[in-house]
CSV table of C-alpha atoms and ligand atoms in Angstrom, one decimal:
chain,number,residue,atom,x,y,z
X,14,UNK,CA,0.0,0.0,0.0
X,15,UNK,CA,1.5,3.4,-0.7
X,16,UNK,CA,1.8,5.4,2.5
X,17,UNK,CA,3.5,8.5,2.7
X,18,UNK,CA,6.2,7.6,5.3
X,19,UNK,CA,9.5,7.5,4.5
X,20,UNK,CA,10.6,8.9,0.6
X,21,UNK,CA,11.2,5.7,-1.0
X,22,UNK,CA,14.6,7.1,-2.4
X,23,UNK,CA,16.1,6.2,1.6
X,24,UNK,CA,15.7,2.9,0.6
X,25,UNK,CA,17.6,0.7,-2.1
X,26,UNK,CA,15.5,-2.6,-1.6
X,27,UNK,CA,16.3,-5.8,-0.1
X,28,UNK,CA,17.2,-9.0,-1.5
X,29,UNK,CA,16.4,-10.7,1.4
X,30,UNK,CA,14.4,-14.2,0.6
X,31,UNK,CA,12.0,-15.6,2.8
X,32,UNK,CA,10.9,-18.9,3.5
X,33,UNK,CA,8.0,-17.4,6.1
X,34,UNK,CA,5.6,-19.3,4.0
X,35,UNK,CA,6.5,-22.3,3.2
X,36,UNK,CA,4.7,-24.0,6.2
X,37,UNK,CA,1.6,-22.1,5.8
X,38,UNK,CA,-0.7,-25.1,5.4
X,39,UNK,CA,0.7,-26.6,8.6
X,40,UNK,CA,-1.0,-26.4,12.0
X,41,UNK,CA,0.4,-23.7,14.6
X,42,UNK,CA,2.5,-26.3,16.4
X,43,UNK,CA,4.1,-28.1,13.3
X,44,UNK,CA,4.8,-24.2,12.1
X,45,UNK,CA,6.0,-23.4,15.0
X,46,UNK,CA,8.8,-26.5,15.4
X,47,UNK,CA,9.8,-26.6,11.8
X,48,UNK,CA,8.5,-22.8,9.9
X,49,UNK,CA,12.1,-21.3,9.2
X,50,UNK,CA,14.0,-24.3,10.7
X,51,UNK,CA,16.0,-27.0,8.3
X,52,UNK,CA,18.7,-29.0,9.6
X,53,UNK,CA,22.0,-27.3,9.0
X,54,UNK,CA,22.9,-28.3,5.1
X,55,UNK,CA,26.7,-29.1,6.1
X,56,UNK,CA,26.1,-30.8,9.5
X,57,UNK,CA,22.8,-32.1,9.8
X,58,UNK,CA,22.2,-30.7,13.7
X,59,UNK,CA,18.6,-30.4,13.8
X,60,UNK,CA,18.9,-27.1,15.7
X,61,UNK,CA,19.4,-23.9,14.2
X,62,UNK,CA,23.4,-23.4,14.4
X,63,UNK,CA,23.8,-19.7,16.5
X,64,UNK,CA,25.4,-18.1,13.8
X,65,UNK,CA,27.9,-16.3,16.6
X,66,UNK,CA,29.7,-13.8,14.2
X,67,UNK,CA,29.6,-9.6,13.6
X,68,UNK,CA,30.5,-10.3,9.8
X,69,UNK,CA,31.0,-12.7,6.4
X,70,UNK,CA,33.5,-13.2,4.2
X,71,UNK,CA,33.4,-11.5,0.6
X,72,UNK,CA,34.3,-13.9,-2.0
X,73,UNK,CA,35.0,-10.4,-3.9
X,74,UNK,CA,33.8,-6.9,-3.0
X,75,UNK,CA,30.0,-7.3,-3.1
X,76,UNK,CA,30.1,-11.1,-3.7
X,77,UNK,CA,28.5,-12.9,-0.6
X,78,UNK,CA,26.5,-15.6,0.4
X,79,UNK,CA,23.0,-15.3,0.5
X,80,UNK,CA,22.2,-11.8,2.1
X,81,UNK,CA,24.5,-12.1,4.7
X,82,UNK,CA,27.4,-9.3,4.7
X,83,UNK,CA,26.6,-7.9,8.3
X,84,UNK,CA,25.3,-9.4,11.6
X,85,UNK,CA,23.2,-5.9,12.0
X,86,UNK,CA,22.1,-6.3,8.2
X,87,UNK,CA,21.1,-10.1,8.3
X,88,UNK,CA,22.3,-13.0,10.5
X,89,UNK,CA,21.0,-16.7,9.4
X,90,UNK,CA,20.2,-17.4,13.6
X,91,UNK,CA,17.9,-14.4,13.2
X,92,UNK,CA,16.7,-14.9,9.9
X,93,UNK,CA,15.6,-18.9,11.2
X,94,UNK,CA,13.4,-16.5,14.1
X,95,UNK,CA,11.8,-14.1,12.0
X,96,UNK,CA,10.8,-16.2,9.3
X,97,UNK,CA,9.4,-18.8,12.2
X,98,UNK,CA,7.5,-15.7,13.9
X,99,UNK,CA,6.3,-14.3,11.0
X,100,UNK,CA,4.8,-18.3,10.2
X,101,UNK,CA,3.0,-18.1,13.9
X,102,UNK,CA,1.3,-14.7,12.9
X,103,UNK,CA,0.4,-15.8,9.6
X,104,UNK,CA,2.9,-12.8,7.9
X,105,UNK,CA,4.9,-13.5,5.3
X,106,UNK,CA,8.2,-10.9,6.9
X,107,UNK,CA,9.4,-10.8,10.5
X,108,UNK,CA,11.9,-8.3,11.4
X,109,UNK,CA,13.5,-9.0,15.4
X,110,UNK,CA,14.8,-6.1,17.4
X,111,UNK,CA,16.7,-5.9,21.1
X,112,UNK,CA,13.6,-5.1,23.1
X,113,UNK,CA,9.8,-4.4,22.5
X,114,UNK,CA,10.2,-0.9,22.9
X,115,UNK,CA,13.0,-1.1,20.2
X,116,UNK,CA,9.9,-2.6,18.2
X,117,UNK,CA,7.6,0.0,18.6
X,118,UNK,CA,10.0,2.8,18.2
X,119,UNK,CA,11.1,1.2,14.3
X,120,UNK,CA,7.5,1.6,13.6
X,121,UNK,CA,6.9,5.3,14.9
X,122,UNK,CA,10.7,6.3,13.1
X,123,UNK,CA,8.3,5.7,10.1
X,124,UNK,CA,7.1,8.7,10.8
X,125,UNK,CA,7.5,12.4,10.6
X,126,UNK,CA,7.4,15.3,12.1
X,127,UNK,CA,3.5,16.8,11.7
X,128,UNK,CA,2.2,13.4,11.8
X,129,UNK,CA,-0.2,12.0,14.6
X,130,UNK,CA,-0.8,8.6,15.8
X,131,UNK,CA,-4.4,7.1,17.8
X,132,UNK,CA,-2.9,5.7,20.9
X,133,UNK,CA,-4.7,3.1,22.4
X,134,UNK,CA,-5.1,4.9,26.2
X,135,UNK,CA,-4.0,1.9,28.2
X,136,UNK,CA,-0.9,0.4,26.9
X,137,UNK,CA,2.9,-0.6,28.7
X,138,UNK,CA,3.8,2.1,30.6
X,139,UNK,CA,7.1,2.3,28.8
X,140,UNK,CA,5.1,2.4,25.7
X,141,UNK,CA,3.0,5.6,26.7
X,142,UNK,CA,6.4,6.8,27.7
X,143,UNK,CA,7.7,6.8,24.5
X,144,UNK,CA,4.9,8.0,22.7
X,145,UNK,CA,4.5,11.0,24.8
X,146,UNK,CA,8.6,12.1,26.4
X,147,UNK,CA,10.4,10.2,23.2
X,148,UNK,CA,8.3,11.1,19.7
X,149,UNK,CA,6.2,13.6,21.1
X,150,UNK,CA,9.3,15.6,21.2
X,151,UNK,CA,10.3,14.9,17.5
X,152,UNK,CA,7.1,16.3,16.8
X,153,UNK,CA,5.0,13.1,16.3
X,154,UNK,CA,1.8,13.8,18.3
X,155,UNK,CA,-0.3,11.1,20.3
X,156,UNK,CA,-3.8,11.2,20.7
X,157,UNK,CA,-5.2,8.9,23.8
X,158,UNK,CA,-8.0,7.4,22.9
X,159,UNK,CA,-10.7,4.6,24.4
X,160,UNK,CA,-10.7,1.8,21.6
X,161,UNK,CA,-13.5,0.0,23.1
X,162,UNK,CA,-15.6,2.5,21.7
X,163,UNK,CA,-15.6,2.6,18.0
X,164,UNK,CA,-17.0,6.2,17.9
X,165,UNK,CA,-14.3,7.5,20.0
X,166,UNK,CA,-11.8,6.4,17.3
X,167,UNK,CA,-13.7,7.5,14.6
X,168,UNK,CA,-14.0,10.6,16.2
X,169,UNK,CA,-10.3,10.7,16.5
X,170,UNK,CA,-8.5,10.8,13.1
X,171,UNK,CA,-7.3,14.0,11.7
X,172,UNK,CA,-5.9,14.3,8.1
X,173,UNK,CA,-2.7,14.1,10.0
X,174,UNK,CA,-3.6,10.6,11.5
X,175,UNK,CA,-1.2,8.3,9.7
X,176,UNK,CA,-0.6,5.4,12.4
X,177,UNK,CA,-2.9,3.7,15.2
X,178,UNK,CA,-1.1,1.9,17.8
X,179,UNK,CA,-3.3,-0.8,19.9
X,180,UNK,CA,-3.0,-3.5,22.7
X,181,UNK,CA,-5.2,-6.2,22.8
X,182,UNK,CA,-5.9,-7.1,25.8
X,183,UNK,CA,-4.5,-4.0,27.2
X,184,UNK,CA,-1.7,-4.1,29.9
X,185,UNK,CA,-2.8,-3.5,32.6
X,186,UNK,CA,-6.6,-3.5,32.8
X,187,UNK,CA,-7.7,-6.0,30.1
X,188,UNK,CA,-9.7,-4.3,28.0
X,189,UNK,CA,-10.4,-5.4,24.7
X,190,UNK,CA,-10.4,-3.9,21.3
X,191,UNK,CA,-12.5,-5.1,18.0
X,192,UNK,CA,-9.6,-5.6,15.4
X,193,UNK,CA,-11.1,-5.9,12.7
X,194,UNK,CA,-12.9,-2.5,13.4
X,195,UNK,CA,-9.9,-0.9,13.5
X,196,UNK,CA,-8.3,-2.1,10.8
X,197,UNK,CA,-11.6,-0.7,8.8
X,198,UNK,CA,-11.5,2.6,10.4
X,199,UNK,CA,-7.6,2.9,10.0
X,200,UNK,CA,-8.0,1.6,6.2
X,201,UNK,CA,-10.9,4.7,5.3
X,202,UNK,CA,-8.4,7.1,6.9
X,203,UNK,CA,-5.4,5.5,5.3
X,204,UNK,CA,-3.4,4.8,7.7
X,205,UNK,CA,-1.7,2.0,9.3
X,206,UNK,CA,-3.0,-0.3,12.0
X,207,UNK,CA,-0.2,-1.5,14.6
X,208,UNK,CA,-1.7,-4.3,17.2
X,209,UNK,CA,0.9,-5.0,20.1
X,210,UNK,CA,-0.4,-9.0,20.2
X,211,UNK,CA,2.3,-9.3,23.3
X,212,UNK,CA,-0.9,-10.7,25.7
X,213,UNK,CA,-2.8,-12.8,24.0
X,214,UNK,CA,0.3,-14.1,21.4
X,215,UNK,CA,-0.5,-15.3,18.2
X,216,UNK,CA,-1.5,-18.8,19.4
X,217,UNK,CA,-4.7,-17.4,20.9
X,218,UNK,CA,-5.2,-14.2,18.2
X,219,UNK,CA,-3.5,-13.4,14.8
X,220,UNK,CA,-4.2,-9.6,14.1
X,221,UNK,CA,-3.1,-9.8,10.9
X,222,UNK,CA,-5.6,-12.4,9.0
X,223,UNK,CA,-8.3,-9.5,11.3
X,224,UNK,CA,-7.0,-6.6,8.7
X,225,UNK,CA,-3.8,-5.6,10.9
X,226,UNK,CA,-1.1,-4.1,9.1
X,227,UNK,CA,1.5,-4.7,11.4
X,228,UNK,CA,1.8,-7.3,14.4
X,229,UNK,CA,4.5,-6.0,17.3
X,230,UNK,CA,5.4,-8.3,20.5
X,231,UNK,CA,7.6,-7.7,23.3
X,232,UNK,CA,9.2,-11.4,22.7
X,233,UNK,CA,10.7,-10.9,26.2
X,234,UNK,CA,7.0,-12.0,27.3
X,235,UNK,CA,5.4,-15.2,26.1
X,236,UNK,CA,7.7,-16.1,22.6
X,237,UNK,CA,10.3,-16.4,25.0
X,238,UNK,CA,8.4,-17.3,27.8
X,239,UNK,CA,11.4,-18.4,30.5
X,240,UNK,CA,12.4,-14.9,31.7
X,241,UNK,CA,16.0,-15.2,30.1
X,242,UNK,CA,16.1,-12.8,27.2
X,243,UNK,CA,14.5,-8.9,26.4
X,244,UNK,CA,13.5,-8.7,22.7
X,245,UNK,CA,11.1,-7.5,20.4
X,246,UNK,CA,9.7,-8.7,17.1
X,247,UNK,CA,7.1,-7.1,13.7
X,248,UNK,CA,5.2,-9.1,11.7
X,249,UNK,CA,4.0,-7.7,8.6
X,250,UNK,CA,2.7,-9.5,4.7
X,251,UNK,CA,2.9,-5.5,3.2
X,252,UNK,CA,6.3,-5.9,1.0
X,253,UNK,CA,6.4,-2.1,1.3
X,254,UNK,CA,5.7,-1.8,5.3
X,255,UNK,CA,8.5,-4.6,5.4
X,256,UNK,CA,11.0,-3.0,3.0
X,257,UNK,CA,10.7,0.4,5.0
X,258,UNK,CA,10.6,-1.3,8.4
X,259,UNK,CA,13.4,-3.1,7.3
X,260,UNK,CA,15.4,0.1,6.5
X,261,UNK,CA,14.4,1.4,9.9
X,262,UNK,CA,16.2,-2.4,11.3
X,263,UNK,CA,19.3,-1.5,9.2
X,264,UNK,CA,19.8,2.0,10.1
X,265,UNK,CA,18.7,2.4,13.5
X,266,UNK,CA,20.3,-0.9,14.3
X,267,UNK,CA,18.6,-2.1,17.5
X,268,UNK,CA,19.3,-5.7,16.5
X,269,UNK,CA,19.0,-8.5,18.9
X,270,UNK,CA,22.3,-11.1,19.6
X,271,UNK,CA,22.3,-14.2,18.0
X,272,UNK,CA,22.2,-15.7,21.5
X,273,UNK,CA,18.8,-14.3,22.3
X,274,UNK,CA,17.6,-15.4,18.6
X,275,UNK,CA,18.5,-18.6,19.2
X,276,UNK,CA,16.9,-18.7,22.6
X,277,UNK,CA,13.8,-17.8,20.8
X,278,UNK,CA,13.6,-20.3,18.5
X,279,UNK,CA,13.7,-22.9,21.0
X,280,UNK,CA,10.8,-20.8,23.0
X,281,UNK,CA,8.7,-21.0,20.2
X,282,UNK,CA,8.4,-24.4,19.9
X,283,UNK,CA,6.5,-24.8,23.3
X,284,UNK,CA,4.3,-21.6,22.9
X,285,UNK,CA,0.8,-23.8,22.2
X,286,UNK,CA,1.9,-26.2,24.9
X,287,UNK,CA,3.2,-23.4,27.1
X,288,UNK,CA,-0.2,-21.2,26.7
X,289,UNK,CA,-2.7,-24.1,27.1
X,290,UNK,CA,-1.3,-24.7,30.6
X,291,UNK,CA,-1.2,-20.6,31.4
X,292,UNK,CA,-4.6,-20.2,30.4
X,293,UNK,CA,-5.8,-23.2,32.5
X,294,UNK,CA,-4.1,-22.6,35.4
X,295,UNK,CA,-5.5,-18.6,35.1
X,296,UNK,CA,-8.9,-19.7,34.3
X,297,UNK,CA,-9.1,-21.8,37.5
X,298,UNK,CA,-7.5,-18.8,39.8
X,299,UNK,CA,-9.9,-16.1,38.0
X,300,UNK,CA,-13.0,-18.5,39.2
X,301,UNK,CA,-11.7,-19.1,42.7
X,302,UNK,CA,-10.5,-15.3,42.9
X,303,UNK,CA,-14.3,-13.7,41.9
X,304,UNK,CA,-15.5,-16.2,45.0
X,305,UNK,CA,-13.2,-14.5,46.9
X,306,UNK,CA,-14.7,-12.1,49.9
X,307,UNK,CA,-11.5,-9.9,50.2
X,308,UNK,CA,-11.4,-9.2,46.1
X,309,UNK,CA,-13.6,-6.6,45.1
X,310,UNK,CA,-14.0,-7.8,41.0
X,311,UNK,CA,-11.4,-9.8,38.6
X,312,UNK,CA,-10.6,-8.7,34.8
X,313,UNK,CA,-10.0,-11.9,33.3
X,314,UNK,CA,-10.9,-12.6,29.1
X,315,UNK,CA,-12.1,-15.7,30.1
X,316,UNK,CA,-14.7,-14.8,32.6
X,317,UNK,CA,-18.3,-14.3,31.1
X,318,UNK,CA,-18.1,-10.8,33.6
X,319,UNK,CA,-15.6,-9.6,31.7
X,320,UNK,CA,-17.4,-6.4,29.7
X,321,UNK,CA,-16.2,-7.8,26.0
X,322,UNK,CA,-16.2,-11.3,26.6
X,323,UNK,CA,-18.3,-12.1,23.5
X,324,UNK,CA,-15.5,-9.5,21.6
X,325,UNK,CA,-13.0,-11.8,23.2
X,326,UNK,CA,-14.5,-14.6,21.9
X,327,UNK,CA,-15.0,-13.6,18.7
X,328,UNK,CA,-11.2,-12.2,17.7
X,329,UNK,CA,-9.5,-15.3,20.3
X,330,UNK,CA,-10.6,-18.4,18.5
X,331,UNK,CA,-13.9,-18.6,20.3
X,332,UNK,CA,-11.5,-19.4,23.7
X,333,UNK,CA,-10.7,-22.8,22.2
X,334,UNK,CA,-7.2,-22.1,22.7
X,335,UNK,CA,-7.6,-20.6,26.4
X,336,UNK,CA,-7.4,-16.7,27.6
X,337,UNK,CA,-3.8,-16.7,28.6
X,338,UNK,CA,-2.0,-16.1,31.5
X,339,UNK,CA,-2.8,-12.3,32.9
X,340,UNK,CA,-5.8,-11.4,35.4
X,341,UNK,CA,-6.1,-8.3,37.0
X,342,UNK,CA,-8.0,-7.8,40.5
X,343,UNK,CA,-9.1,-5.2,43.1
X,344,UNK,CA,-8.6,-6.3,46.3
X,345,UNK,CA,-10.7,-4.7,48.9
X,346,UNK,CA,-9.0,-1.7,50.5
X,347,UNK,CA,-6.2,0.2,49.6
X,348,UNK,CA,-2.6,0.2,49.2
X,349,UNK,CA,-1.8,-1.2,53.0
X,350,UNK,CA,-4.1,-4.3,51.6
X,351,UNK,CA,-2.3,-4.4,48.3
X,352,UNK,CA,1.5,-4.0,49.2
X,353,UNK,CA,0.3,-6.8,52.5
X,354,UNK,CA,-0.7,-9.0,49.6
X,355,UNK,CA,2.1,-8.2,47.2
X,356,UNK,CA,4.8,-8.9,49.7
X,357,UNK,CA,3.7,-12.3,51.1
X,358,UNK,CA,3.3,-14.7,48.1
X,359,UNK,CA,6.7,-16.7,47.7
X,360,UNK,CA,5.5,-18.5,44.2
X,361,UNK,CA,4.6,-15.5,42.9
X,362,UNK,CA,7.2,-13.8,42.5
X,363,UNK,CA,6.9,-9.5,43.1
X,364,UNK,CA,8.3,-8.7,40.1
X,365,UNK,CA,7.9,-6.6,36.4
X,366,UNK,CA,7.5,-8.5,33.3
X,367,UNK,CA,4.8,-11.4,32.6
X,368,UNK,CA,4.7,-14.5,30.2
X,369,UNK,CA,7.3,-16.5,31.8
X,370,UNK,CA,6.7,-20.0,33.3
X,371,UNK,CA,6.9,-18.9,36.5
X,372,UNK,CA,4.3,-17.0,38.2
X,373,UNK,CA,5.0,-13.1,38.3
X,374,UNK,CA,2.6,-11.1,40.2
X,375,UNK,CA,3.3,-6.7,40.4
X,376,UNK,CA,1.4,-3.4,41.2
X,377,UNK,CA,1.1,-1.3,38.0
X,378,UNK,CA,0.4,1.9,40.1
X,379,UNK,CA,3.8,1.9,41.4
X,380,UNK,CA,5.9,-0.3,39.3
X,381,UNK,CA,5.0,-0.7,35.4
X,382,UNK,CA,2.8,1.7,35.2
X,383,UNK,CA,4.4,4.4,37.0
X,384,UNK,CA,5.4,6.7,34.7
X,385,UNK,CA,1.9,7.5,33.3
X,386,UNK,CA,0.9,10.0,34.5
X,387,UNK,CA,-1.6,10.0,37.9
X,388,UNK,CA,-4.6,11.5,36.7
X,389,UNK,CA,-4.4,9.4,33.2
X,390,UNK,CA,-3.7,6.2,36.0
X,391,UNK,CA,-7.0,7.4,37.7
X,392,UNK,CA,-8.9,7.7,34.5
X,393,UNK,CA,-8.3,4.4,33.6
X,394,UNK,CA,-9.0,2.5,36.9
X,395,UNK,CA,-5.5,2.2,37.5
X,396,UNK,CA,-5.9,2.2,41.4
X,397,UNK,CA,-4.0,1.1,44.5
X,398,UNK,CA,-5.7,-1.7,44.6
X,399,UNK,CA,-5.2,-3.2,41.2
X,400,UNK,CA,-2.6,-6.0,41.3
X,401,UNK,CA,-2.2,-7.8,38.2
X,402,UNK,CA,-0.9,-11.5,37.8
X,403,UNK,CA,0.5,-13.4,35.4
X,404,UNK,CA,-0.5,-17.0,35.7
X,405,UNK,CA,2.8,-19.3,35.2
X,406,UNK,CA,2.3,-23.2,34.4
X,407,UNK,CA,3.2,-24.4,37.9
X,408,UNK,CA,0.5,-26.9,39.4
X,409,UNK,CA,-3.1,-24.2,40.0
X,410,UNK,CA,-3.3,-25.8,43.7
X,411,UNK,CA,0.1,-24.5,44.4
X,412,UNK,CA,-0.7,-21.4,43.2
X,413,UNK,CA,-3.9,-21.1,44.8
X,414,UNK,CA,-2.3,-22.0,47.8
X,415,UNK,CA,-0.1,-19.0,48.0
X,416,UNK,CA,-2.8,-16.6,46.8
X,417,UNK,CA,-5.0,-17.9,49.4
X,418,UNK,CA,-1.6,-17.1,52.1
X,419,UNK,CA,-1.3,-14.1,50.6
X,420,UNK,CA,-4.9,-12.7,50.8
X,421,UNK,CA,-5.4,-14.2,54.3
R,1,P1T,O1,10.2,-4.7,27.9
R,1,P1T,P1,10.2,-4.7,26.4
R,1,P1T,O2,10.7,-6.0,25.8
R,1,P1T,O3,10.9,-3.6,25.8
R,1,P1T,O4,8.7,-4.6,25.9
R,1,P1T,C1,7.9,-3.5,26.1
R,1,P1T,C2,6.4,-3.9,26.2
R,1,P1T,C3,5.7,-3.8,25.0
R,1,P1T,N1,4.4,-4.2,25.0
R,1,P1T,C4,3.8,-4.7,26.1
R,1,P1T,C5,2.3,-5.1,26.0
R,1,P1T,C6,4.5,-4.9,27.2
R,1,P1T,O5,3.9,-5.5,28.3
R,1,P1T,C7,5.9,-4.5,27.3
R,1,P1T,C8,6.7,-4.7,28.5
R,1,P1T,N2,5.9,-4.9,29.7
R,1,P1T,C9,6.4,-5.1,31.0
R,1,P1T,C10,7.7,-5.1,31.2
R,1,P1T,C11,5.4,-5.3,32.0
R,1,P1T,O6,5.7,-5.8,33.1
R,1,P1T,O7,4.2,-5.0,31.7
């Protein structure tokens, strides 16, 4: 689609092949073992070889093998990860980066000065952050708005509108936004949809076959899933999107190390197994948490309380596949209840970050959420007493158990 971002004289092309698509038939858990994966030609290992090198021989200036001159340019470890993630989200391009914010920020260097972008108004709070104290600055202007209400973003777009930026579910109170109503309204005003898909993953929702243009994930969540590595990952099937993304990849060069490329290839091939078992276990603590008389309500996709659960269903293969791992609750009280709570559990863990197998359980207000601002906190519900889990595949009774401690 032509969008005016970036003048397409910045960019040269690539030559980059991808094999993204050649397991596209394949069910998500054959794609996601062998999509981008064949044994090494010279060795046979069945693993993806970590490619552990900043550069490749010339076999005369200009002359190389494949695409591979420079580990920032291309590297085969993360060309094996892209091509598998771009598989998982049904894309046909996958570009990796060192963090998820390193994601979102190749996608708003797209931009220009003069340009605005429709914020979804509960995201990361290091995504607000950057939106408002990073690009804000370079003159790229956000404009907060509720996405649960379809009239709001209509309302929204100015001629300068050339980006939307959503989360689905959001982090940290779980709202949910109608994709494929986005990707309408963005389409009419011609810009580009960006759906951070870092919740619900793309074993439980695939933004793009919903009219997405772009699918971003903080990888350091779910993809890798074991707390070891900080990444970031786009997912796009526009050969234009992916040639100018992949410019911004080049240039900017917030690449990822082989190491953690590597790590992620393994992670992917557990993700269906990985997010049945989180979405059981949260399932069966969002039931026994609503019983509870010391929580005052429980956001959970899975629940039929929460306010889009039919939405939820519709966009999340009908909940087939589970809700994944994150519940947010009010506990009765205040902060004395909540920081009691957060500082007794011992398998959950008082920590930032979710999607790991282990049990992670934090207090937006003050942790990930802190640096939005207090009266945009307040707006959205973000109170002392919201605590929000994220439900690792330890056994539930075990779990239960220490919420139960916890709550007294
Ligand atoms: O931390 P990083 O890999 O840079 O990813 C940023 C990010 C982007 N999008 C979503 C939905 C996220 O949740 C995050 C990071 N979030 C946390 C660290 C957290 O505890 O919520």
């Amino acid at each position: 689609m032509a969008l005016p971002l970036l003048s397409p004289h910045d960019y040269r092309g690539t030559t980059m092949t991808t094999n993204a698509n050649a397991h596209s038939n394949e069910g998500f858990s054959t794609r996601a073992i062998h999509a981008g994966q064949e044994p090494d030609p010279t060795t046979g290992a069945i693993m993806t070889p970590i490619y552990q090198t900043s550069t490749f021989v010339q076999k005369s200036p200009g002359v190389i093998v494949e695409d591979y001159d420079y580990s920032r340019a291309a590297n085969p470890t993360r060309k094996a990860f892209e091509n598998n993630i771009a598989s998982l989200e049904g894309g046909s391009h996958g570009l990796a980066f060192s963090s998820g914010v390193a994601a979102t920020s190749a996608v708003l260097h797209l931009l220009k000065a003069g340009d605005s972008v429709l914020l979804c108004d509960d995201v990361y709070g290091g995504t607000n952050r950057l939106f408002h104290r990073i690009f804000a600055q370079l003159g790229i202007e956000p404009i907060l708005v509720d996405m649960t209400d379809p009239a709001a973003v209509k309302a929204a777009f100015k001629p300068s509108t050339k980006l939307v930026w959503v989360e689905t579910p959001t982090n940290p109170t779980l709202k949910v936004v109608d994709i494929a109503m986005l990707a309408e309204q963005a389409r009419a005003h011609n810009a580009v949809l960006a759906v951070d898909n870092t919740f619900a993953t793309p074993y439980l929702q695939n933004p793009l076959a919903l009219g997405a243009h772009i699918v971003h994930h903080s990888t350091t969540k779910y993809i890798g899933g074991h707390s070891d590595a900080i990444g970031g990952v786009l997912v796009t099937s526009d050969a234009d999107l992916f040639d100018r993304l992949k410019f911004v990849q080049l240039s900017v060069g917030a690449v990822p190390g082989i190491m953690e490329c590597f790590l992620l290839l393994r992670s992917t091939k557990t993700l269906a197994v990985r997010m049945e078992r989180h979405g059981a276990n949260a399932m069966q603590i969002a039931h026994w948490l609503e019983a509870h008389p010391k929580v005052e309500s429980v956001v959970y996709p899975g629940l039929t309380s929460h306010p889009q659960h039919d939405l939820v269903n519709k966009q999340m293969h009908g909940g087939a596949r589970g809700y994944g791992g994150m519940i947010t609750m009010f506990l009765k009280g205040g902060l004395a209840e909540s920081r009691a709570m957060l500082e007794k559990t011992k398998l959950f863990a008082l920590a930032e970050s979710l999607g790991g197998v282990e049990s992670l359980i934090e207090h937006p207000g003050i942790m990930t959420h802190a640096s939005v601002p207090a009266d945009q906190r307040a707006k959205l519900g973000i109170s002392d007493s919201l605590v929000r889990l994220s439900v690792g595949i330890e056994d539930a009774d075990d779990l239960i158990a220490d919420l139960e401690r916890a709550i007294g």
